[in-house]
Tab-separated table of C-alpha atoms in Angstrom:
chain	number	residue	atom	x	y	z
A	186	UNK	CA	0.000	0.000	0.000
A	187	UNK	CA	1.411	3.469	-0.911
A	188	UNK	CA	0.425	4.855	2.499
A	189	UNK	CA	2.731	2.355	4.236
A	190	UNK	CA	5.745	3.080	2.021
A	191	UNK	CA	7.280	5.770	4.290
A	192	UNK	CA	7.087	3.403	7.275
A	193	UNK	CA	8.802	0.376	5.738
A	194	UNK	CA	12.440	1.415	6.437
A	195	UNK	CA	11.481	2.221	10.037
A	196	UNK	CA	9.661	-1.037	10.694
A	197	UNK	CA	12.618	-3.081	9.379
A	198	UNK	CA	15.310	-1.283	11.416
A	199	UNK	CA	15.481	-1.740	15.245
A	200	UNK	CA	17.213	1.623	15.797
A	201	UNK	CA	14.704	3.520	13.687
A	202	UNK	CA	11.867	1.617	15.354
A	203	UNK	CA	13.197	2.690	18.759
A	204	UNK	CA	13.411	6.296	17.584
A	205	UNK	CA	9.825	6.032	16.355
A	206	UNK	CA	8.582	4.624	19.681
A	207	UNK	CA	10.412	7.273	21.682
A	208	UNK	CA	9.088	10.042	19.441
A	209	UNK	CA	5.546	8.775	19.978
A	210	UNK	CA	6.024	8.885	23.752
A	211	UNK	CA	7.865	12.214	23.634
A	212	UNK	CA	5.099	13.592	21.433
A	213	UNK	CA	2.489	12.437	23.942
A	214	UNK	CA	4.462	14.187	26.700
A	215	UNK	CA	4.643	17.414	24.693
A	216	UNK	CA	0.971	17.222	23.667
A	217	UNK	CA	-0.039	16.766	27.291
A	218	UNK	CA	2.009	19.662	28.640
A	219	UNK	CA	3.008	22.211	25.982
A	220	UNK	CA	-0.412	23.683	25.129
A	221	UNK	CA	-1.113	24.402	28.786
A	222	UNK	CA	2.182	25.800	30.097
A	223	UNK	CA	1.140	29.409	29.537
A	224	UNK	CA	-2.270	28.853	31.140
A	225	UNK	CA	-0.664	26.976	34.054
A	226	UNK	CA	1.846	29.782	34.581
A	227	UNK	CA	-0.693	32.615	34.520
A	228	UNK	CA	-3.933	31.123	35.832
A	229	UNK	CA	-2.747	28.348	38.204
A	230	UNK	CA	0.640	29.472	39.526
A	231	UNK	CA	-0.186	33.185	39.143
A	232	UNK	CA	2.886	34.382	37.274
A	233	UNK	CA	2.534	37.768	35.616
A	234	UNK	CA	2.898	38.136	31.841
A	235	UNK	CA	6.339	39.707	32.338
A	236	UNK	CA	7.435	36.935	34.730
A	237	UNK	CA	6.338	34.290	32.252
A	238	UNK	CA	8.242	36.075	29.473
A	239	UNK	CA	11.361	36.021	31.670
A	240	UNK	CA	10.865	32.311	32.375
A	241	UNK	CA	10.727	31.653	28.611
A	242	UNK	CA	14.008	33.524	28.091
A	243	UNK	CA	15.825	31.715	30.905
A	244	UNK	CA	14.516	28.326	29.845
A	245	UNK	CA	15.493	28.926	26.226
A	246	UNK	CA	19.019	30.016	27.117
A	247	UNK	CA	19.614	26.969	29.272
A	248	UNK	CA	18.027	24.597	26.752
A	249	UNK	CA	20.224	25.748	23.891
A	250	UNK	CA	23.403	25.876	25.985
A	251	UNK	CA	22.922	22.327	27.225
A	252	UNK	CA	21.929	21.063	23.771
A	253	UNK	CA	25.028	22.546	22.166
A	254	UNK	CA	27.257	21.120	24.900
A	255	UNK	CA	25.609	17.681	24.731
A	256	UNK	CA	25.742	17.701	20.932
A	257	UNK	CA	29.437	18.555	20.829
A	258	UNK	CA	30.232	15.957	23.498
A	259	UNK	CA	28.291	13.333	21.558
A	260	UNK	CA	30.388	14.053	18.450
A	261	UNK	CA	33.648	14.194	20.408
A	262	UNK	CA	33.135	10.969	22.356
A	263	UNK	CA	30.511	9.130	20.266
A	264	UNK	CA	28.610	8.434	23.505
A	265	UNK	CA	25.081	9.150	22.323
A	266	UNK	CA	23.433	6.534	24.532
A	267	UNK	CA	24.847	8.060	27.712
A	268	UNK	CA	23.688	11.538	26.733
A	269	UNK	CA	20.219	10.234	25.883
A	270	UNK	CA	19.994	8.653	29.353
A	271	UNK	CA	21.094	11.851	31.108
A	272	UNK	CA	18.640	14.050	29.232
A	273	UNK	CA	15.845	11.501	29.727
A	274	UNK	CA	16.536	11.629	33.471
A	275	UNK	CA	16.176	15.431	33.467
A	276	UNK	CA	12.823	15.039	31.691
A	277	UNK	CA	11.630	12.704	34.441
A	278	UNK	CA	12.919	14.885	37.287
A	279	UNK	CA	11.447	18.068	35.848
A	280	UNK	CA	8.041	16.497	35.340
A	281	UNK	CA	7.985	14.953	38.809
A	282	UNK	CA	9.067	18.092	40.657
A	283	UNK	CA	5.780	19.932	40.125
A	284	UNK	CA	3.959	16.934	41.622
A	285	UNK	CA	6.206	17.044	44.692
A	286	UNK	CA	6.137	20.847	44.925
A	287	UNK	CA	2.839	22.066	43.378
A	288	UNK	CA	3.570	25.771	43.825
A	289	UNK	CA	5.098	28.666	41.890
A	290	UNK	CA	8.733	27.952	42.923
A	291	UNK	CA	8.367	24.287	41.927
A	292	UNK	CA	6.842	25.285	38.587
A	293	UNK	CA	9.625	27.773	37.890
A	294	UNK	CA	12.456	25.367	38.776
A	295	UNK	CA	10.918	22.618	36.661
A	296	UNK	CA	10.208	24.747	33.593
A	297	UNK	CA	13.200	27.086	33.790
A	298	UNK	CA	15.870	24.551	34.826
A	299	UNK	CA	15.163	20.800	34.720
A	300	UNK	CA	12.938	20.489	31.654
A	301	UNK	CA	15.177	22.760	29.528
A	302	UNK	CA	18.131	20.489	30.389
A	303	UNK	CA	16.161	17.619	28.846
A	304	UNK	CA	15.682	19.443	25.555
A	305	UNK	CA	18.658	17.773	23.868
A	306	UNK	CA	16.836	14.424	23.980
A	307	UNK	CA	14.717	15.386	20.966
A	308	UNK	CA	17.794	16.276	18.924
A	309	UNK	CA	19.569	13.087	19.967
A	310	UNK	CA	16.656	11.057	18.624
A	311	UNK	CA	17.080	12.612	15.196
A	312	UNK	CA	20.861	12.223	15.390
A	313	UNK	CA	20.290	8.508	16.072
A	314	UNK	CA	17.839	8.324	13.166
A	315	UNK	CA	20.226	10.134	10.837
A	316	UNK	CA	23.059	7.732	11.667
A	317	UNK	CA	20.841	4.656	11.384
A	318	UNK	CA	19.471	5.894	8.056
A	319	UNK	CA	22.981	5.840	6.557
A	320	UNK	CA	22.574	2.061	6.279
A	321	UNK	CA	19.576	2.565	3.977
A	322	UNK	CA	19.400	3.638	0.307
A	323	UNK	CA	19.744	7.375	-0.349
A	324	UNK	CA	16.156	7.750	-1.551
A	325	UNK	CA	14.821	6.476	1.801
A	326	UNK	CA	16.789	8.805	4.053
A	327	UNK	CA	14.805	12.041	3.669
A	328	UNK	CA	11.549	10.120	3.906
A	329	UNK	CA	12.714	8.628	7.214
A	330	UNK	CA	13.201	12.078	8.778
A	331	UNK	CA	9.811	13.397	7.607
A	332	UNK	CA	8.016	10.229	8.690
A	333	UNK	CA	9.587	10.281	12.152
A	334	UNK	CA	8.576	13.914	12.594
A	335	UNK	CA	5.043	12.945	11.571
A	336	UNK	CA	5.047	10.255	14.270
A	337	UNK	CA	5.891	12.940	16.830
A	338	UNK	CA	2.671	14.700	15.784
A	339	UNK	CA	0.455	11.592	15.960
A	340	UNK	CA	-0.032	11.666	19.772
A	341	UNK	CA	-1.408	15.193	19.520
A	342	UNK	CA	-4.291	13.741	17.521
A	343	UNK	CA	-5.115	11.181	20.224
A	344	UNK	CA	-4.080	12.908	23.439
A	345	UNK	CA	-5.553	16.377	23.022
A	346	UNK	CA	-9.158	15.310	22.368
A	347	UNK	CA	-8.952	13.181	25.515
A	348	UNK	CA	-7.807	16.206	27.493
A	349	UNK	CA	-10.563	18.285	25.918
A	350	UNK	CA	-13.143	15.873	27.341
A	351	UNK	CA	-11.340	15.689	30.702
A	352	UNK	CA	-11.146	19.461	31.132
A	353	UNK	CA	-14.783	19.919	30.182
A	354	UNK	CA	-15.601	17.407	32.925
A	355	UNK	CA	-13.793	19.569	35.481
A	356	UNK	CA	-10.337	17.961	35.609
A	357	UNK	CA	-7.785	20.510	36.913
A	358	UNK	CA	-4.979	21.652	34.628
A	359	UNK	CA	-2.378	20.276	37.046
A	360	UNK	CA	-3.505	16.738	36.157
A	361	UNK	CA	-1.149	16.911	33.180
A	362	UNK	CA	1.860	16.361	35.444
A	363	UNK	CA	1.144	12.806	36.707
A	364	UNK	CA	0.431	11.713	33.129
A	365	UNK	CA	3.652	13.314	31.881
A	366	UNK	CA	5.610	11.628	34.671
A	367	UNK	CA	4.343	8.223	33.545
A	368	UNK	CA	5.363	8.996	29.968
A	369	UNK	CA	8.818	10.241	30.959
A	370	UNK	CA	9.495	7.111	33.025
A	371	UNK	CA	8.552	4.987	30.000
A	372	UNK	CA	10.893	7.069	27.812
A	373	UNK	CA	13.771	6.602	30.232
A	374	UNK	CA	13.142	2.849	30.524
A	375	UNK	CA	13.047	2.284	26.740
A	376	UNK	CA	16.221	4.320	26.314
A	377	UNK	CA	18.033	2.299	28.961
A	378	UNK	CA	16.888	-1.030	27.546
A	379	UNK	CA	17.102	-0.597	23.776
A	380	UNK	CA	19.294	2.361	22.766
A	381	UNK	CA	22.265	0.896	20.803
A	382	UNK	CA	25.432	0.553	22.831
A	383	UNK	CA	28.080	3.144	22.003
A	384	UNK	CA	30.768	1.635	19.803
A	385	UNK	CA	28.656	-1.391	18.858
A	386	UNK	CA	26.375	0.072	16.188
A	387	UNK	CA	25.778	-1.135	12.625
A	388	UNK	CA	26.812	2.278	11.306
A	389	UNK	CA	30.029	4.207	11.593
A	390	UNK	CA	30.033	6.764	14.405
A	391	UNK	CA	33.563	8.055	14.724
A	392	UNK	CA	34.721	10.766	17.098
A	393	UNK	CA	34.855	14.236	15.559
A	394	UNK	CA	38.487	14.920	16.475
A	395	UNK	CA	37.615	18.585	17.115
A	396	UNK	CA	38.249	20.463	20.327
A	397	UNK	CA	35.304	22.051	22.083
A	398	UNK	CA	36.409	25.471	20.827
A	399	UNK	CA	36.739	24.237	17.247
A	400	UNK	CA	33.275	22.690	17.418
A	401	UNK	CA	31.797	25.928	18.729
A	402	UNK	CA	33.525	27.831	15.947
A	403	UNK	CA	32.028	25.494	13.370
A	404	UNK	CA	28.554	26.083	14.779
A	405	UNK	CA	29.007	29.846	15.177
A	406	UNK	CA	30.326	30.397	11.648
A	407	UNK	CA	28.522	33.192	9.825
A	408	UNK	CA	27.217	30.938	7.060
A	409	UNK	CA	25.583	28.603	9.578
A	410	UNK	CA	24.509	31.096	12.229
A	411	UNK	CA	22.754	33.475	9.823
A	412	UNK	CA	20.573	30.663	8.543
A	413	UNK	CA	19.835	29.417	12.055
A	414	UNK	CA	18.656	32.909	13.032
A	415	UNK	CA	16.455	33.164	9.947
A	416	UNK	CA	14.869	29.814	10.769
A	417	UNK	CA	14.517	30.944	14.389
A	418	UNK	CA	11.771	33.358	13.370
A	419	UNK	CA	9.803	30.385	12.049
A	420	UNK	CA	10.241	28.467	15.286
A	421	UNK	CA	9.175	31.620	17.128
A	422	UNK	CA	5.909	31.637	15.204
A	423	UNK	CA	5.245	27.985	16.089
A	424	UNK	CA	5.985	28.661	19.770
A	425	UNK	CA	3.741	31.725	19.773
A	426	UNK	CA	0.880	29.600	18.468
A	427	UNK	CA	1.117	27.352	21.544
A	428	UNK	CA	1.316	30.403	23.825
A	429	UNK	CA	-1.432	32.434	22.177
A	430	UNK	CA	-3.999	29.680	21.613
A	431	UNK	CA	-4.360	28.865	25.311
A	432	UNK	CA	-4.500	32.489	26.458
A	433	UNK	CA	-6.858	33.693	23.726
A	434	UNK	CA	-9.307	30.832	24.219
A	435	UNK	CA	-9.302	31.446	27.975
A	436	UNK	CA	-10.677	34.941	27.297
A	437	UNK	CA	-13.483	33.806	24.975
A	438	UNK	CA	-16.704	32.645	26.672
A	439	UNK	CA	-17.393	29.019	25.843
A	440	UNK	CA	-13.835	28.179	24.780
A	441	UNK	CA	-11.263	27.611	27.577
A	442	UNK	CA	-8.856	24.679	28.022
A	443	UNK	CA	-11.186	22.162	26.389
A	444	UNK	CA	-11.341	24.154	23.161
A	445	UNK	CA	-7.572	24.616	23.263
A	446	UNK	CA	-7.066	20.853	23.437
A	447	UNK	CA	-9.578	20.212	20.653
A	448	UNK	CA	-8.097	22.840	18.331
A	449	UNK	CA	-4.489	21.738	18.856
A	450	UNK	CA	-5.464	18.074	18.497
A	451	UNK	CA	-7.277	18.560	15.193
A	452	UNK	CA	-4.422	20.726	13.919
A	453	UNK	CA	-1.895	18.011	14.719
A	454	UNK	CA	-4.121	15.390	13.118
A	455	UNK	CA	-4.301	17.377	9.907
A	456	UNK	CA	-0.533	17.905	9.899
A	457	UNK	CA	0.234	14.178	9.831
A	458	UNK	CA	-1.055	13.354	6.316
A	459	UNK	CA	0.602	16.487	4.962
A	460	UNK	CA	3.911	15.379	6.506
A	461	UNK	CA	3.609	11.870	5.098
A	462	UNK	CA	2.944	13.329	1.645
A	463	UNK	CA	6.007	15.615	1.723
A	464	UNK	CA	8.558	13.007	0.486
A	465	UNK	CA	6.718	12.965	-2.840
A	466	UNK	CA	7.597	16.613	-3.520
A	467	UNK	CA	10.910	17.038	-1.687
A	468	UNK	CA	12.978	16.316	-4.778
A	469	UNK	CA	10.911	18.606	-6.990
A	470	UNK	CA	10.811	21.842	-4.968
A	471	UNK	CA	13.896	23.495	-3.522
A	472	UNK	CA	14.029	23.747	0.262
A	473	UNK	CA	14.093	27.552	0.478
A	474	UNK	CA	10.910	27.954	-1.600
A	475	UNK	CA	9.100	25.180	0.258
A	476	UNK	CA	9.941	26.697	3.646
A	477	UNK	CA	8.738	30.149	2.550
A	478	UNK	CA	5.411	28.794	1.268
A	479	UNK	CA	4.938	26.820	4.468
A	480	UNK	CA	5.596	29.862	6.641
A	481	UNK	CA	3.219	32.022	4.612
A	482	UNK	CA	0.429	29.502	5.173
A	483	UNK	CA	1.275	29.221	8.870
A	484	UNK	CA	1.263	33.018	9.221
A	485	UNK	CA	-2.351	33.152	8.028
A	486	UNK	CA	-3.244	30.650	10.737
A	487	UNK	CA	-1.339	32.366	13.564
A	488	UNK	CA	-2.448	35.921	12.816
A	489	UNK	CA	-6.059	34.819	12.357
A	490	UNK	CA	-6.529	33.088	15.729
A	491	UNK	CA	-7.094	36.227	17.872
A	492	UNK	CA	-9.212	37.814	15.138
A	493	UNK	CA	-11.559	34.850	14.730
A	494	UNK	CA	-11.363	33.173	18.172
A	495	UNK	CA	-14.912	34.163	19.074
A	496	UNK	CA	-16.407	32.963	15.791
A	497	UNK	CA	-16.917	29.524	14.206
A	498	UNK	CA	-14.541	30.570	11.419
A	499	UNK	CA	-11.545	30.086	13.710
A	500	UNK	CA	-11.743	26.339	13.009
A	501	UNK	CA	-11.156	26.977	9.292
A	502	UNK	CA	-7.709	28.347	10.117
A	503	UNK	CA	-6.565	24.825	10.892
A	504	UNK	CA	-6.312	23.947	7.187
A	505	UNK	CA	-3.619	26.516	6.217
A	506	UNK	CA	-2.101	26.009	9.658
A	507	UNK	CA	-1.732	22.262	9.180
A	508	UNK	CA	-0.446	22.531	5.599
A	509	UNK	CA	2.097	25.151	6.612
A	510	UNK	CA	2.909	23.389	9.866
A	511	UNK	CA	3.748	20.144	8.070
A	512	UNK	CA	6.451	22.070	6.213
A	513	UNK	CA	7.831	24.348	8.935
A	514	UNK	CA	7.984	21.512	11.488
A	515	UNK	CA	9.958	19.151	9.240
A	516	UNK	CA	11.965	20.956	6.586
A	517	UNK	CA	13.951	23.346	8.815
A	518	UNK	CA	15.147	20.290	10.781
A	519	UNK	CA	16.395	18.523	7.650
A	520	UNK	CA	17.897	21.785	6.377
A	521	UNK	CA	19.840	22.373	9.607
A	522	UNK	CA	21.180	18.819	9.736
A	523	UNK	CA	22.506	19.211	6.198
A	524	UNK	CA	24.428	22.346	7.214
A	525	UNK	CA	26.688	20.149	9.399
A	526	UNK	CA	26.118	16.807	7.741
A	527	UNK	CA	29.345	15.254	9.112
A	528	UNK	CA	28.522	16.171	12.737
A	529	UNK	CA	25.244	14.485	13.780
A	530	UNK	CA	25.430	15.820	17.329
A	531	UNK	CA	26.331	19.364	16.307
A	532	UNK	CA	23.719	19.199	13.564
A	533	UNK	CA	21.145	18.247	16.165
A	534	UNK	CA	22.311	21.124	18.370
A	535	UNK	CA	21.492	23.543	15.546
A	536	UNK	CA	17.865	22.668	16.197
A	537	UNK	CA	18.413	23.897	19.745
A	538	UNK	CA	20.002	27.097	18.447
A	539	UNK	CA	17.008	27.585	16.201
A	540	UNK	CA	14.808	27.000	19.253
A	541	UNK	CA	16.799	29.556	21.273
A	542	UNK	CA	16.429	32.152	18.552
A	543	UNK	CA	12.760	31.268	18.186
A	544	UNK	CA	12.011	31.294	21.896
A	545	UNK	CA	13.870	34.582	22.313
A	546	UNK	CA	11.817	36.056	19.482
A	547	UNK	CA	8.688	34.534	21.028
A	548	UNK	CA	9.434	36.028	24.456
A	549	UNK	CA	10.289	39.462	23.052
A	550	UNK	CA	7.255	39.464	20.784
A	551	UNK	CA	5.021	38.385	23.657
A	552	UNK	CA	6.383	41.109	25.931
A	553	UNK	CA	6.176	43.871	23.301
A	554	UNK	CA	2.813	42.754	21.946
A	555	UNK	CA	1.120	42.469	25.342
A	556	UNK	CA	2.575	45.826	26.427
A	557	UNK	CA	1.392	47.670	23.310
A	558	UNK	CA	-1.762	45.960	22.162
A	559	UNK	CA	-2.551	42.523	23.576
A	560	UNK	CA	-2.564	38.969	22.270
A	561	UNK	CA	-3.783	39.972	18.793
A	562	UNK	CA	-0.712	42.128	18.240
A	563	UNK	CA	1.489	39.315	19.579
A	564	UNK	CA	0.135	36.918	16.956
A	565	UNK	CA	0.399	39.455	14.133
A	566	UNK	CA	4.000	40.352	14.961
A	567	UNK	CA	4.995	36.688	15.219
A	568	UNK	CA	3.417	35.862	11.858
A	569	UNK	CA	5.113	38.806	10.159
A	570	UNK	CA	8.532	37.983	11.590
A	571	UNK	CA	8.216	34.357	10.471
A	572	UNK	CA	7.482	35.360	6.886
A	573	UNK	CA	10.362	37.844	6.988
A	574	UNK	CA	12.766	35.177	8.275
A	575	UNK	CA	11.709	32.692	5.584
A	576	UNK	CA	12.265	35.416	2.995
A	577	UNK	CA	15.743	36.091	4.401
A	578	UNK	CA	16.580	32.385	4.097
A	579	UNK	CA	15.376	32.411	0.485
A	580	UNK	CA	17.586	35.451	-0.209
A	581	UNK	CA	20.678	33.882	1.413
A	582	UNK	CA	20.215	30.682	-0.599
A	583	UNK	CA	20.075	32.361	-3.983
A	584	UNK	CA	23.239	30.360	-4.518
A	585	UNK	CA	23.656	26.785	-3.184
A	586	UNK	CA	24.413	26.503	0.552
């Protein structure tokens, strides 16, 4: 069956199958927590808008710093399993802390310190997949990356509607933490049991031979960094969607957390078929043009949410949002890994740098937008910056990278 074609390399390869299973669990963790962090911060733990903006900045800085360090160490020592275990442990500790200390200090420590230190786990999964894919034919490799990213989105389709029903029945927002703890324990257990032993893999994973300073210089080179910053505006738009959707729906009578879960779940469900269809056009459309088109579609979705939140038409925004999201959630990742194709760990850390740039843009846009005009201005600024960044990438790639 044509629908199953993207999955065949994954189902036949134990390492890719592990990456797929971990991405499903990690996606369920993110789907359970990410849409509600802003609402938890403001409405449950009573952080101000400015305090939440500061938390986003601190968390982003720590997440990218640790991801870069872990990525470089993974390339230097080829010890990817050990790093995956460490970052999986931080995910478990950060999730469990809010259960043990259900107050503002516990929330801040978890979301500004422990959970950001776990952020490299996502990049390590794609580094593992990239290395494992080298044992497969060239034509399968790009499809593997897009398919794995689609699997990360699948839990959003299942998990968020369940939460929508639970919240409408009166379940408190803090119930997300025990569920996330269960998921993080499962992630850590699978990593410990099945992640390939360092030095005993079917693929070649040699040490980089670079010093830490040389590795940093490679990452910070102007050619690489300029493109990471341009892509950061796109990540900022995606992050702003998760921030804005919860806050805007909280202000609209009849919406609230249940509508947030339903909207995000349907969006993720629509993204999956678009992602699975992408391998059919990847060889026909250049990356820079595809990313720009995807961001333009996503900008329509993001900017339209505050304008249409109180009307039935808001649900129509999910179609351009899902089509654009399928592109901007997959193609920047593949693009960044190609920038440092010989350094899987450093290539994965570029995703963290993109996240830092995006989260910094998100935090600044949130602070400026709320100070000057409210959540509608926040969404409009984020959409505009994303389109501008995609245009900058297109301009920089007028000649081959």
